Amino acid sequence: MLVNPMYNPRMSAERFPTAPELFTVPTGEGGIIEDTIESFFDEILDYLGWGQEARTHFANRYSMELHSSSPTEAKSIPSNDRVTLLVLRDFTVASVLERRDDRNEIQVVSACYLNPGMVEELTKDEILLTKRR
């Protein structure tokens, strides 16, 4: 199931980028996962109308391995899960969670957190936007 929460249900669905459907990738084909994450994030940036220079300077992608705490050990244990965040200026606007399933394949779930306030804030500066002819 795709997780794609739009926090303002009054906004029409066509105003927001669509996330890729949930998919499973066999272990060892990580390139496919990275391409899909990049494509998902690019859809959001395209929707906002951000130009290449703005993407380079103000769009950050952060990827990290997740750990879980152990009640018996003082340090945390790697969970085989990974999260990648798209941060634009001060807003976390999207995330992708990679999780290993029972068959040791990686499931990918993406979520877009854009809301009308974020869209307004991230599109009010014309310098960030792609020049439209």
XYZ file of C-alpha atoms in Angstrom:
133
model
C 0.000 0.000 0.000
C 1.331 3.422 -0.935
C 1.644 5.899 1.892
C 1.021 9.360 0.488
C -0.605 11.566 3.119
C -1.908 14.898 1.892
C -2.570 16.782 5.075
C -5.202 19.087 3.606
C -8.009 16.970 2.090
C -9.663 20.082 0.626
C -6.841 20.447 -1.911
C -7.480 18.659 -5.187
C -5.320 15.613 -5.876
C -4.216 16.888 -9.294
C -2.411 19.809 -7.651
C 0.126 17.488 -6.043
C 2.815 15.271 -7.563
C 2.061 11.598 -7.616
C 4.352 9.209 -5.808
C 5.494 5.956 -7.371
C 3.502 2.927 -6.290
C 4.893 0.639 -3.615
C 7.307 -1.774 -5.182
C 9.688 -4.522 -4.109
C 13.222 -4.824 -5.435
C 15.382 -7.956 -5.053
C 18.436 -7.436 -2.840
C 21.480 -6.318 -4.789
C 19.597 -4.141 -7.263
C 20.028 -0.965 -5.245
C 20.455 1.157 -8.352
C 16.774 0.736 -9.134
C 15.852 1.997 -5.682
C 18.072 5.069 -6.017
C 16.648 5.871 -9.461
C 13.102 5.642 -8.144
C 13.886 7.848 -5.150
C 15.494 10.457 -7.416
C 12.528 10.321 -9.796
C 10.056 10.772 -6.925
C 11.972 13.753 -5.531
C 12.350 15.269 -9.019
C 8.562 15.053 -9.512
C 8.083 17.154 -6.395
C 10.688 19.712 -7.470
C 9.145 19.856 -10.957
C 5.717 20.397 -9.423
C 7.060 23.298 -7.363
C 8.714 24.706 -10.500
C 12.179 24.839 -8.968
C 15.025 25.549 -11.400
C 18.308 23.646 -11.524
C 20.235 26.300 -9.598
C 17.670 26.291 -6.775
C 17.802 22.490 -6.664
C 21.580 22.603 -6.350
C 21.634 25.219 -3.589
C 18.448 24.675 -1.567
C 17.281 21.075 -2.098
C 19.013 18.585 0.172
C 18.687 14.815 0.265
C 19.623 13.062 3.483
C 19.843 9.299 3.701
C 20.433 7.348 6.896
C 20.369 3.818 8.228
C 17.862 3.333 11.024
C 18.730 1.643 14.309
C 16.562 0.219 17.038
C 17.381 0.285 20.708
C 17.960 -2.947 22.543
C 16.678 -3.362 26.106
C 19.650 -5.608 26.947
C 22.459 -3.653 25.281
C 23.670 -0.112 25.837
C 23.968 0.652 22.117
C 21.467 0.514 19.288
C 21.188 -2.306 16.738
C 21.009 -1.735 12.957
C 17.472 -2.452 11.755
C 18.170 -3.001 8.013
C 15.815 -0.079 7.350
C 16.882 3.104 5.615
C 15.143 6.470 5.267
C 15.875 9.185 2.704
C 14.493 12.692 3.236
C 14.005 15.553 0.777
C 14.523 18.846 2.616
C 13.774 22.138 0.852
C 14.972 25.122 2.809
C 13.526 24.437 6.275
C 10.839 21.946 5.230
C 10.999 18.156 5.116
C 8.710 17.708 2.114
C 9.092 14.008 1.319
C 10.513 10.767 2.612
C 11.273 7.313 1.298
C 11.491 4.316 3.623
C 13.320 1.181 2.498
C 12.493 -1.908 4.546
C 13.600 -5.548 4.181
C 10.767 -8.063 4.064
C 10.683 -11.758 5.050
C 12.173 -12.826 1.687
C 15.120 -10.448 2.182
C 13.808 -8.157 -0.547
C 13.588 -4.427 -0.063
C 10.173 -2.772 0.042
C 10.042 0.935 -0.681
C 7.346 3.254 0.632
C 7.319 6.930 -0.330
C 5.374 9.801 1.195
C 4.837 13.397 0.124
C 4.214 15.871 2.941
C 3.463 18.970 0.851
C 0.672 21.098 2.244
C -0.690 24.426 0.967
C 1.457 26.445 3.392
C 4.646 24.729 2.230
C 3.737 25.159 -1.433
C 3.117 28.871 -0.895
C 6.381 29.330 1.014
C 8.468 27.313 -1.464
C 7.091 29.015 -4.593
C 6.933 32.671 -3.527
C 10.598 33.396 -4.356
C 10.810 33.751 -8.147
C 14.593 33.233 -8.080
C 14.000 29.590 -7.116
C 11.583 28.917 -9.937
C 12.289 27.710 -13.455
C 12.022 30.558 -15.934
C 8.818 30.124 -17.912
C 8.679 31.483 -21.447
